[in-house]
Coordinates of N, CA and C in Angstrom, one line a residue:
Chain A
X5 N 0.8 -1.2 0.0 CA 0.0 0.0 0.0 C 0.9 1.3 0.0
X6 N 1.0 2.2 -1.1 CA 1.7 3.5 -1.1 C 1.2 4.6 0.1
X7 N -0.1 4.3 0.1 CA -0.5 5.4 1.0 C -1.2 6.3 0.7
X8 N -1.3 6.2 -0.8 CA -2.4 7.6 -1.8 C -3.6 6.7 -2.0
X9 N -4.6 7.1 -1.9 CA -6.1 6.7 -2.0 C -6.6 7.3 -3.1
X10 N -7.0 6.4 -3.7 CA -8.1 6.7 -5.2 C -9.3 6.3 -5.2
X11 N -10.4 7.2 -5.0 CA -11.9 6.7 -5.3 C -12.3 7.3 -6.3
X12 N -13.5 6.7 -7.1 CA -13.1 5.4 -6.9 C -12.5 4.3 -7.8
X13 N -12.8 3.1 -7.4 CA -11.8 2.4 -8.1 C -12.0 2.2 -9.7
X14 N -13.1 2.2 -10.3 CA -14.4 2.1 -10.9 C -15.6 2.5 -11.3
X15 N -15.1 3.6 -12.9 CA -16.3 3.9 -12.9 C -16.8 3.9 -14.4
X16 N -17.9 3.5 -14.4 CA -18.8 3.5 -15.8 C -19.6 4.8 -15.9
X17 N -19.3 5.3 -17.3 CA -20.4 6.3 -17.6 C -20.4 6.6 -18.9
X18 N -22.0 7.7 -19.0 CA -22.2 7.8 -20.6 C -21.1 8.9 -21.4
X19 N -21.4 8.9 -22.6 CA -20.8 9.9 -23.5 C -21.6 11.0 -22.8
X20 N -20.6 12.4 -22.6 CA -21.6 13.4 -22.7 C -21.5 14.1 -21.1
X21 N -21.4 12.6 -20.3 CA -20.7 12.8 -19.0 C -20.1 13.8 -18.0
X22 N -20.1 14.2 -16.9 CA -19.0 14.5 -16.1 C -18.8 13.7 -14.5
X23 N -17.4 13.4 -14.3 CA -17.1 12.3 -13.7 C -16.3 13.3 -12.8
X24 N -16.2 13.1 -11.3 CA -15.1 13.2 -10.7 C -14.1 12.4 -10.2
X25 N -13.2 12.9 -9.9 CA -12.1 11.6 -9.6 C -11.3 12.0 -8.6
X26 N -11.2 11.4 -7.2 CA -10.7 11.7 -5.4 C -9.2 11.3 -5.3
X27 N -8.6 12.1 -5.0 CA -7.1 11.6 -4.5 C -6.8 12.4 -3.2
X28 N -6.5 11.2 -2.1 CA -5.8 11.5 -0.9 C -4.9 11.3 -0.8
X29 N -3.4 11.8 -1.1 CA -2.1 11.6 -0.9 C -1.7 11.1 0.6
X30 N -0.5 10.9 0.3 CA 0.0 10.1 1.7 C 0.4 11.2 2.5
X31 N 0.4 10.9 4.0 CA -0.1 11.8 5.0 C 1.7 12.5 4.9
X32 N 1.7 14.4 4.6 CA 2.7 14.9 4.5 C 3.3 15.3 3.5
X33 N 2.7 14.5 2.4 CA 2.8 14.9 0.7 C 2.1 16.0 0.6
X34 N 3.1 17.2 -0.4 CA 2.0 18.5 -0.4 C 2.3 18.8 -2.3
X35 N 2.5 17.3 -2.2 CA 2.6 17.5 -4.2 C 1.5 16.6 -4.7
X36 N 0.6 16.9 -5.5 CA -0.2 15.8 -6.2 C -0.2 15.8 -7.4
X37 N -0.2 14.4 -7.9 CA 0.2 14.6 -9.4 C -1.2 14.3 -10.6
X38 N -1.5 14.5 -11.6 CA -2.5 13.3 -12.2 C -2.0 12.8 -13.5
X39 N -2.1 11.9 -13.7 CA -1.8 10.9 -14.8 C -2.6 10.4 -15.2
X40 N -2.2 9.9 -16.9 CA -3.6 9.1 -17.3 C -2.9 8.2 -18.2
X41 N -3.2 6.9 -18.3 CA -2.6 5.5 -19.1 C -4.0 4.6 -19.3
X42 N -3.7 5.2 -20.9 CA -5.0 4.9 -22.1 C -4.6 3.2 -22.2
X43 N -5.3 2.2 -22.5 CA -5.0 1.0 -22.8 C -4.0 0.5 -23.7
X44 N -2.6 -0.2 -23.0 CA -1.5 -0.2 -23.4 C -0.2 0.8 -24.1
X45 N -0.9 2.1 -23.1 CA -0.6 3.3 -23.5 C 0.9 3.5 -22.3
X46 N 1.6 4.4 -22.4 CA 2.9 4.9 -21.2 C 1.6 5.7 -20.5
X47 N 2.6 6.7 -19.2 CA 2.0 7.4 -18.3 C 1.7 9.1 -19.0
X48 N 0.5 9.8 -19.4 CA 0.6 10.9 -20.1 C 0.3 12.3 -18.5
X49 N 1.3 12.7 -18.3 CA 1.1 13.6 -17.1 C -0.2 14.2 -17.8
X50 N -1.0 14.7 -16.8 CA -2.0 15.8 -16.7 C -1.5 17.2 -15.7
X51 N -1.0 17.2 -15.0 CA -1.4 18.2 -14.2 C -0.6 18.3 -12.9
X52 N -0.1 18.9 -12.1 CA 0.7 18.8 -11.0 C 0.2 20.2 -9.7
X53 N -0.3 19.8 -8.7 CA -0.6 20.8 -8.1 C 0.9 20.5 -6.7
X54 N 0.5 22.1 -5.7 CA 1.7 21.6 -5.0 C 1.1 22.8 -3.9
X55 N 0.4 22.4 -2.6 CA 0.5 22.5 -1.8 C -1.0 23.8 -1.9
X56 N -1.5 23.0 -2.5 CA -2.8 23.9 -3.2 C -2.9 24.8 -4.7
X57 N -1.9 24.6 -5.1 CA -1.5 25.8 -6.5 C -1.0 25.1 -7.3
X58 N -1.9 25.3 -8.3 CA -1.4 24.2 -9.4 C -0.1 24.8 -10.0
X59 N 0.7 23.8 -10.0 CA 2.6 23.8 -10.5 C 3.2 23.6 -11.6
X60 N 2.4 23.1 -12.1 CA 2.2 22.3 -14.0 C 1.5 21.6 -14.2
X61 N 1.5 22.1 -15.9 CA 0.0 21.5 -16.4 C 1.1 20.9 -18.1
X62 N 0.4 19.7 -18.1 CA 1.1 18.8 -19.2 C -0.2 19.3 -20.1
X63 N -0.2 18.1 -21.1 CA -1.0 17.5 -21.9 C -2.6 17.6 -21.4
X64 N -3.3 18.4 -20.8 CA -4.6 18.1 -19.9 C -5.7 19.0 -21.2
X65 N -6.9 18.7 -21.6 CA -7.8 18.6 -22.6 C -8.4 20.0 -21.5
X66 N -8.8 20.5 -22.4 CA -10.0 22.1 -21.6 C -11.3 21.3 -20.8
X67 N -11.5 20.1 -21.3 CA -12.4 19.2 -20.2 C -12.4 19.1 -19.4
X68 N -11.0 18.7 -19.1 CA -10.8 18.7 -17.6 C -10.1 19.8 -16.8
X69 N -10.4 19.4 -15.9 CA -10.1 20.4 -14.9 C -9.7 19.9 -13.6
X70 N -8.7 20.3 -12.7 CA -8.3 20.0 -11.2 C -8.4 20.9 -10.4
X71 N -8.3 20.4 -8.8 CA -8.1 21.2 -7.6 C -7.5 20.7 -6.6
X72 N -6.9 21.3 -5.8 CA -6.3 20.9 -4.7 C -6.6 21.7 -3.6
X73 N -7.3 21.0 -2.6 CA -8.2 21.7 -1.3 C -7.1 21.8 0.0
X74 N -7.5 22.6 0.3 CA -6.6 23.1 2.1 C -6.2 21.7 2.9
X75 N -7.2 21.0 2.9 CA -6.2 19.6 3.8 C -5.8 18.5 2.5
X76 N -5.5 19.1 1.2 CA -4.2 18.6 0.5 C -4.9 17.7 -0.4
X77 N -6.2 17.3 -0.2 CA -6.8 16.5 -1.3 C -6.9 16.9 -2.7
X78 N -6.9 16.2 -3.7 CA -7.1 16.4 -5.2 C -8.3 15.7 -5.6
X79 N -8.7 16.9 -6.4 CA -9.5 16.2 -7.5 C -9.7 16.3 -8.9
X80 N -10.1 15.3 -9.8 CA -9.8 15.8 -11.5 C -11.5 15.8 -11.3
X81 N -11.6 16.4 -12.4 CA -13.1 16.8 -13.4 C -12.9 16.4 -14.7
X82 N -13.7 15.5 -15.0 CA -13.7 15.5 -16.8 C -15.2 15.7 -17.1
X83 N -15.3 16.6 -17.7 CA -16.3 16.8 -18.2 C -16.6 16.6 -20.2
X84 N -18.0 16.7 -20.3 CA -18.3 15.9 -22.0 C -17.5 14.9 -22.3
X85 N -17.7 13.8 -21.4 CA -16.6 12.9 -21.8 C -17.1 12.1 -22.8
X86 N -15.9 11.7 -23.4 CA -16.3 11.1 -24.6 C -15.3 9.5 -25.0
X87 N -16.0 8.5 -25.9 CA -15.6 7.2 -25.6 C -13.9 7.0 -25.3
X88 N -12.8 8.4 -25.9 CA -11.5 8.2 -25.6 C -11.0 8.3 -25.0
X89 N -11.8 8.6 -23.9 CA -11.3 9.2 -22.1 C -11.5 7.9 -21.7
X90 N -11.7 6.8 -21.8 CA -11.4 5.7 -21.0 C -10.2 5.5 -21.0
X91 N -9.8 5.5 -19.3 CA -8.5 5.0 -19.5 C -8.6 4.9 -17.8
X92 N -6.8 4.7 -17.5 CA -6.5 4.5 -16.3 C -6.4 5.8 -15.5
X93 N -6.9 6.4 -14.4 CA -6.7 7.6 -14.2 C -5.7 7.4 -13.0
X94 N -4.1 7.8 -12.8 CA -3.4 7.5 -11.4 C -3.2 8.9 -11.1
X95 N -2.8 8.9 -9.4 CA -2.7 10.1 -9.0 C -1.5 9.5 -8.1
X96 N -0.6 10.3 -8.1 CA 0.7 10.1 -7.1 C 1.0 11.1 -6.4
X97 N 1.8 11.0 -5.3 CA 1.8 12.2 -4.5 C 3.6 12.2 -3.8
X98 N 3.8 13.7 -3.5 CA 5.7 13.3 -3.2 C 6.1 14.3 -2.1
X99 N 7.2 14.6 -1.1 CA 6.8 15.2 -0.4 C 6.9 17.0 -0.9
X100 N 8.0 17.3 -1.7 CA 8.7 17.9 -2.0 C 7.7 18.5 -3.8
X101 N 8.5 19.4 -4.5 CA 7.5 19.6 -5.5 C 8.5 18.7 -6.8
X102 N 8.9 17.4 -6.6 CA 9.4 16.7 -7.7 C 10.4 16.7 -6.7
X103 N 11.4 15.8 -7.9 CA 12.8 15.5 -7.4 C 12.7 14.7 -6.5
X104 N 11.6 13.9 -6.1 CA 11.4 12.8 -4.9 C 10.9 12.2 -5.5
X105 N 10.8 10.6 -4.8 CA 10.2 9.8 -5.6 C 8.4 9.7 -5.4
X106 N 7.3 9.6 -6.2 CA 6.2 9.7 -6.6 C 5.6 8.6 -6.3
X107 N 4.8 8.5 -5.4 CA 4.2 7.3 -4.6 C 2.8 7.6 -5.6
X108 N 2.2 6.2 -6.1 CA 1.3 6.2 -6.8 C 0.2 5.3 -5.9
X109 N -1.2 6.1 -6.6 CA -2.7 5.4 -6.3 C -2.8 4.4 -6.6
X110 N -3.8 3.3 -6.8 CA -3.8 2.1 -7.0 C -5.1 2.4 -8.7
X111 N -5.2 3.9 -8.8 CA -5.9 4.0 -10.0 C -7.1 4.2 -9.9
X112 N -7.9 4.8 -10.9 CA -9.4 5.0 -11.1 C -9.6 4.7 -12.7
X113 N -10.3 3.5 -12.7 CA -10.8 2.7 -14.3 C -12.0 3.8 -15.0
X114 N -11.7 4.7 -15.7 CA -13.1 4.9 -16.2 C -13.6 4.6 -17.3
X115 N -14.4 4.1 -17.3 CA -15.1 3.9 -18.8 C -16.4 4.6 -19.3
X116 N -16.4 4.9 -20.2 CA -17.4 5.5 -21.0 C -18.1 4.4 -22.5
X117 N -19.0 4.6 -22.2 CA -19.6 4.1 -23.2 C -20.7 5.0 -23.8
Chain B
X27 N 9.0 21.4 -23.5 CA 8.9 20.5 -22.5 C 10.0 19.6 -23.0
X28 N 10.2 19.1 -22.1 CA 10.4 17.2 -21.8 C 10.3 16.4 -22.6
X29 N 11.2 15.6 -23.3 CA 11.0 14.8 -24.3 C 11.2 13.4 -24.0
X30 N 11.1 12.5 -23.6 CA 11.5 11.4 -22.9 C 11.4 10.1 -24.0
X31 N 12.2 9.4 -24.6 CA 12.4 8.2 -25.8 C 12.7 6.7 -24.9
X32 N 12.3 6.2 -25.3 CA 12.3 4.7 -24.4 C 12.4 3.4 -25.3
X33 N 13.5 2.8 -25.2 CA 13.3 1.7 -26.2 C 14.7 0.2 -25.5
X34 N 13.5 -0.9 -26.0 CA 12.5 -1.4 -26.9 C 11.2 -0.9 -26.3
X35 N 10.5 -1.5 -27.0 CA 8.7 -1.3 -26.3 C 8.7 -2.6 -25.8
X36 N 9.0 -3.5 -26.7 CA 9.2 -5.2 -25.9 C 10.4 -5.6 -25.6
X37 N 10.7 -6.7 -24.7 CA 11.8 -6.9 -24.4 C 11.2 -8.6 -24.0
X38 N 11.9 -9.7 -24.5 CA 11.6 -10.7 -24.2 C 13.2 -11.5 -24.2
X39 N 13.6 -11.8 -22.7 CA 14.7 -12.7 -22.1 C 14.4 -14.0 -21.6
X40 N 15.6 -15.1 -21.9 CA 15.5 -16.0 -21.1 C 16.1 -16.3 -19.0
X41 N 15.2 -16.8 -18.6 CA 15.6 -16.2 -17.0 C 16.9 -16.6 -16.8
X42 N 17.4 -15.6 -16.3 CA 18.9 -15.8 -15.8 C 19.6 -15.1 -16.7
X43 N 19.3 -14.3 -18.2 CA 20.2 -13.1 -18.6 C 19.7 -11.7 -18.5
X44 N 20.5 -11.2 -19.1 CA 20.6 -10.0 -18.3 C 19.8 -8.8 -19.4
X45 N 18.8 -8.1 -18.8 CA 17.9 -7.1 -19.6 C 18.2 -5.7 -19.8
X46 N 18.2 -5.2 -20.7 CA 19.2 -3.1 -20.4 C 17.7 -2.9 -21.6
X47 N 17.1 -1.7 -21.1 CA 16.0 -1.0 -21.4 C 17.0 0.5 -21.2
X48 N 16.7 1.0 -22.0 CA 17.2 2.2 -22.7 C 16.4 3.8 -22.7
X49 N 16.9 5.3 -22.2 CA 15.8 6.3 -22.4 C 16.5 7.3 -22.6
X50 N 16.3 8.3 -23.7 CA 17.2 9.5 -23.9 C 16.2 10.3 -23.2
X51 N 16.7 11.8 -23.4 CA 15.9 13.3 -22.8 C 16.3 14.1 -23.9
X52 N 15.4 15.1 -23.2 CA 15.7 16.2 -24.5 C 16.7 17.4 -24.0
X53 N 15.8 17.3 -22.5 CA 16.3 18.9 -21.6 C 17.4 18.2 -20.8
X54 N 18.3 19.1 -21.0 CA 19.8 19.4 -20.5 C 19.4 19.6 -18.9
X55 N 18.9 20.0 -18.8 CA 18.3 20.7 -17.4 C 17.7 19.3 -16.4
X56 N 17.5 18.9 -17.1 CA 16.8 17.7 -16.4 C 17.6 16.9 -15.3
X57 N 17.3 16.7 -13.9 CA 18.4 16.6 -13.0 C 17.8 14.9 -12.3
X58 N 16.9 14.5 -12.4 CA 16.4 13.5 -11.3 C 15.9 12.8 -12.4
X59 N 15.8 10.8 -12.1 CA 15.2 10.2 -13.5 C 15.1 8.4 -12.9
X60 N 14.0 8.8 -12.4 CA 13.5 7.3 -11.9 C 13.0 6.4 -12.8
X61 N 13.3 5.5 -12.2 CA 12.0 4.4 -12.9 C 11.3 3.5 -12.4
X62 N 10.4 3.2 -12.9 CA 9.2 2.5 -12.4 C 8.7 1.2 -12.5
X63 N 8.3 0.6 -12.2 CA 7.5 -1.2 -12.8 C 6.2 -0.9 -12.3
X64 N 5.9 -1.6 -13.5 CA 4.0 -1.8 -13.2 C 3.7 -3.1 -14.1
X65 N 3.3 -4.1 -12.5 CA 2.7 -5.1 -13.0 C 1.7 -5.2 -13.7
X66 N 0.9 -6.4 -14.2 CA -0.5 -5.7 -14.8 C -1.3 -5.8 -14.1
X67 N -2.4 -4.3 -14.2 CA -3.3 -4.0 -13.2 C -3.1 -3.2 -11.9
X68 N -1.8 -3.0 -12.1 CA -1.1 -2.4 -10.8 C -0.8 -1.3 -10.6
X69 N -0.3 -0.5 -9.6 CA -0.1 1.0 -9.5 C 1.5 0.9 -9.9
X70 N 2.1 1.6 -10.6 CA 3.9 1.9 -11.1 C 4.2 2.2 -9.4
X71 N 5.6 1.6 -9.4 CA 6.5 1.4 -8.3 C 7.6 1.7 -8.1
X72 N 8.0 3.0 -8.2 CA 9.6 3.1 -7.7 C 10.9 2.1 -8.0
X73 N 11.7 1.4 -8.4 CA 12.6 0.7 -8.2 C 13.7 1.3 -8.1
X74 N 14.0 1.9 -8.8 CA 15.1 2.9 -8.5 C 15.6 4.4 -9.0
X75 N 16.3 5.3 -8.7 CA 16.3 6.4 -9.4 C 18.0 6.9 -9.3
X76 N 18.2 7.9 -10.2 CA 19.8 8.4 -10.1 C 19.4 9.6 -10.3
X77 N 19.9 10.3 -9.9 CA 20.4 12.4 -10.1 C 21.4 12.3 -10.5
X78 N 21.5 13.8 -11.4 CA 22.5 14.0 -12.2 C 23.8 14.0 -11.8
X79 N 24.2 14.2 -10.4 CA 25.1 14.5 -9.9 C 25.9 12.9 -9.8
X80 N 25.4 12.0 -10.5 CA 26.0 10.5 -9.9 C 25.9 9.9 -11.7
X81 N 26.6 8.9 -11.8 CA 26.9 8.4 -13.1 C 26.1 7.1 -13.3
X82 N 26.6 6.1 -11.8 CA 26.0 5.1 -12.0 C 25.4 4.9 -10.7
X83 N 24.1 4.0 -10.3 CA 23.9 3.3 -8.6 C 23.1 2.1 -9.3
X84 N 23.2 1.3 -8.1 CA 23.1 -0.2 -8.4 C 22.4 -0.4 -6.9
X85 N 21.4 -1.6 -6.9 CA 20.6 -1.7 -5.6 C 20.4 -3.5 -6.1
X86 N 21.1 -4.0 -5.7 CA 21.4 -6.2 -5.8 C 21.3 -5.8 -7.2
X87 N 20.2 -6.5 -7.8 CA 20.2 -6.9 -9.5 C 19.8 -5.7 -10.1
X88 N 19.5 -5.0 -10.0 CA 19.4 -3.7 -10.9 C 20.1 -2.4 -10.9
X89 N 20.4 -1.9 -11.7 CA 21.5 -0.7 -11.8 C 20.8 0.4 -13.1
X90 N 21.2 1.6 -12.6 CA 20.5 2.8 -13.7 C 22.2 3.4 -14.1
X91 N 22.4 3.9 -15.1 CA 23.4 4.4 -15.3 C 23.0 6.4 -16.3
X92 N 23.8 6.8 -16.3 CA 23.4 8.0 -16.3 C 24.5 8.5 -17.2
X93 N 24.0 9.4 -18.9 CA 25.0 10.0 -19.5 C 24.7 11.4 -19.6
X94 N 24.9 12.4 -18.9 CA 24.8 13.4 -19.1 C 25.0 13.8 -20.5
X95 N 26.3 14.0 -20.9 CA 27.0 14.4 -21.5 C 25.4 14.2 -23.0
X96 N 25.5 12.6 -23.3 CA 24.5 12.3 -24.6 C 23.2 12.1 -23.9
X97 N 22.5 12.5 -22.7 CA 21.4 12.7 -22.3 C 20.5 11.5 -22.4
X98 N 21.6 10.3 -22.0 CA 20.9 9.2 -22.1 C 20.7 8.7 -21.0
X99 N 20.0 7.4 -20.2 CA 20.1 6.7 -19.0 C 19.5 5.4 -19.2
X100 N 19.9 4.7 -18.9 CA 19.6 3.1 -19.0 C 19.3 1.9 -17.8
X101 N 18.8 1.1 -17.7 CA 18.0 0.3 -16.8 C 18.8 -1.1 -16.9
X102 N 19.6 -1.4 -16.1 CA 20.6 -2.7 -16.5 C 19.1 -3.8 -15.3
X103 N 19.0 -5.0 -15.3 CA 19.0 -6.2 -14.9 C 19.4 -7.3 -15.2
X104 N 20.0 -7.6 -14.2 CA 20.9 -8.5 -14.3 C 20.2 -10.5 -13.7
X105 N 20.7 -11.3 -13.7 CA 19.8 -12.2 -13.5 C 18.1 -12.2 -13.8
X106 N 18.2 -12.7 -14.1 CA 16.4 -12.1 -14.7 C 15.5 -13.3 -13.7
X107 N 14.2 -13.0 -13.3 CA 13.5 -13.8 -12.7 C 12.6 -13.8 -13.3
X108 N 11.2 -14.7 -13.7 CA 10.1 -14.5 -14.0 C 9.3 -13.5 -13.7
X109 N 9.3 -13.5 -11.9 CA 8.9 -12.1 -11.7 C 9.2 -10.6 -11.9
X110 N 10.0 -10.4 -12.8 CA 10.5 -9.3 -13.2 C 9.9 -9.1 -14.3
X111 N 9.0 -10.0 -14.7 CA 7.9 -9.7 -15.8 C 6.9 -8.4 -15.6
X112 N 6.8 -7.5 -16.1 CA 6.3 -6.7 -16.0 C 6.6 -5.0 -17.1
X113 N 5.9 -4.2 -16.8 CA 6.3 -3.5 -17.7 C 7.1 -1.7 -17.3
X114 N 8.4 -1.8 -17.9 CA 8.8 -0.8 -17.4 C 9.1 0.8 -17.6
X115 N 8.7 1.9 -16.9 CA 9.0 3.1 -17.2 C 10.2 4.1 -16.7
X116 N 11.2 4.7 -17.5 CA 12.1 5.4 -17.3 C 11.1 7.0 -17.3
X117 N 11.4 8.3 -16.4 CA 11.4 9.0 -16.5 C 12.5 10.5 -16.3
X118 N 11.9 11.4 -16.5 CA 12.5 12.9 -16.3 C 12.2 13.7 -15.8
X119 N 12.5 14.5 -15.0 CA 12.3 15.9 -14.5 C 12.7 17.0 -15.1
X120 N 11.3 17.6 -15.4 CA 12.1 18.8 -16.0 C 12.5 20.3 -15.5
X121 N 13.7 20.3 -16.2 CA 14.4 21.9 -15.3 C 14.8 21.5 -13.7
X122 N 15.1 22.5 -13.5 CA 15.7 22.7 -12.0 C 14.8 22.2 -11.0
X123 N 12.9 22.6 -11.3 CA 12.1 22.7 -10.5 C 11.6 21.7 -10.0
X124 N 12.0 20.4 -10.9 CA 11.0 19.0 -10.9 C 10.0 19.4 -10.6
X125 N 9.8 20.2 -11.4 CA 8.0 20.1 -10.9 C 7.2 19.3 -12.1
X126 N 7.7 18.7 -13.3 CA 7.2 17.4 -14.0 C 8.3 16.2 -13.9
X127 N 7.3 15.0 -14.0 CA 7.5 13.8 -14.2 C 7.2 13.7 -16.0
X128 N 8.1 13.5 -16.8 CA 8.0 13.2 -18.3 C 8.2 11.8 -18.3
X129 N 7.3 10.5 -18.5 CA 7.1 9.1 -18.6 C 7.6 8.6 -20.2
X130 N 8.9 7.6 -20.2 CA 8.9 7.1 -21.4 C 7.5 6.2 -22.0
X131 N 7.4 6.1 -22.6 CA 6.3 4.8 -23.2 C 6.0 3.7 -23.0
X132 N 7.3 3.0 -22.3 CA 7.4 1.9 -21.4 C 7.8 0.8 -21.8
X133 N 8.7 0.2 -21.6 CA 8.8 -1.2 -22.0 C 8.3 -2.7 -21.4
X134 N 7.9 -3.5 -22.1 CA 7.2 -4.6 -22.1 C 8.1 -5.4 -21.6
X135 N 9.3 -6.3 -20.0 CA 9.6 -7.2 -20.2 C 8.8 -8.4 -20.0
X136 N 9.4 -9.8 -20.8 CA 8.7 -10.8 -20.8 C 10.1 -12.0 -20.4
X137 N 10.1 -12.3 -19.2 CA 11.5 -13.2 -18.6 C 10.8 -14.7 -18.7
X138 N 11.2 -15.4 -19.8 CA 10.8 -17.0 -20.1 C 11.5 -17.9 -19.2
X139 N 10.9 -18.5 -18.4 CA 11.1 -19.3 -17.2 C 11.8 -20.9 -18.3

């Protein structure tokens, strides 16, 4: 167990969609990361916040959207989602803003249909 | 950004030789460069990482090595186990700030028992 909590584990939804997605980093991490790994895809950063303020932004679609709340929680938003947003969604968390190593979620499956 | 090259995509050994997975960068700047395993279904896992400031580090069977100069770094395994089956990611940090993780594409090992 890393210590970063993903809810949830599993989720089904329509085209058209908006989904949220919960990350609790491990207790003391003030970095959170999000990631997304398409089916047999590598890891495509999304987004990096760091101690409430988002720090970098990769590759992330105007659909989505993140936050990171005062007791350090994250969350993604995808909104109009559509069938190519199924993928793996991970969120990892570090203590430092990088340059540490990146304890990862155990993931959130989303699918769209 | 961050350019991160990863190769092979597959890699298939017989157990007990030795596996070297391969990853260039783009940015000079780039100081920290872990990598990861993810079994299938599983959250990516730390195994080992090097900073710029060091050429090579070794932890029992696995070793990262580090070229500044041609901005390459490489993933040695030595003895191979079946359980080393899994699939592996080199990354980067970019700039001074680490404030991104840049994920190669990942490679596929397959260690034939």
């Amino acid at each position: 167990d890393s210590g970063v909590t993903q809810t949830p584990k599993h989720l089904i939804t329509a085209t058209g969609q908006r989904v949220t997605l919960r990350c609790s980093p491990r207790s003391g991490d003030l970095s959170v990361y999000w990631y997304q790994q398409s089916l047999d895809q590598g890891l495509q950063f999304l987004i990096q916040y760091y101690n409430g303020e988002e720090r970098a932004k990769g590759n992330i679609l105007e659909r989505f959207s993140a936050q990171q709340f005062p007791d350090l929680h994250s969350e993604l938003n995808l909104s109009s989602l559509e069938l190519g947003d199924s993928a793996l969604y991970f969120c990892a968390s570090s203590v430092l803003s990088g340059g540490t190593e990146a304890f990862f979620g155990q993931g959130t499956r989303l699918t769209v249909v | 950004g961050e350019n991160v090259e990863q190769h092979p995509s597959t890699l298939s050994v017989q157990e007990g030789d030795s596996a070297v997975i391969k990853c260039t960068y783009s940015d000079s700047a780039s100081n920290y460069f872990p990598w990861y395993k993810q079994e299938l279904g599983k959250r990516p896992q730390l195994i080992i990482d090097i900073r710029s400031n060091v050429g090579e580090k070794k932890d029992q069977r696995i070793a990262v090595t580090l070229n500044k100069t041609a901005k390459h770094f490489s993933l040695h395994i030595t003895e191979t186990q079946p359980e080393d089956s899994a699939v592996y990611f080199c990354a980067a940090s970019e700039g001074d700030n680490f404030n991104k993780f840049y994920f190669g594409s990942g490679t596929k090992l397959n260690v034939k028992p």
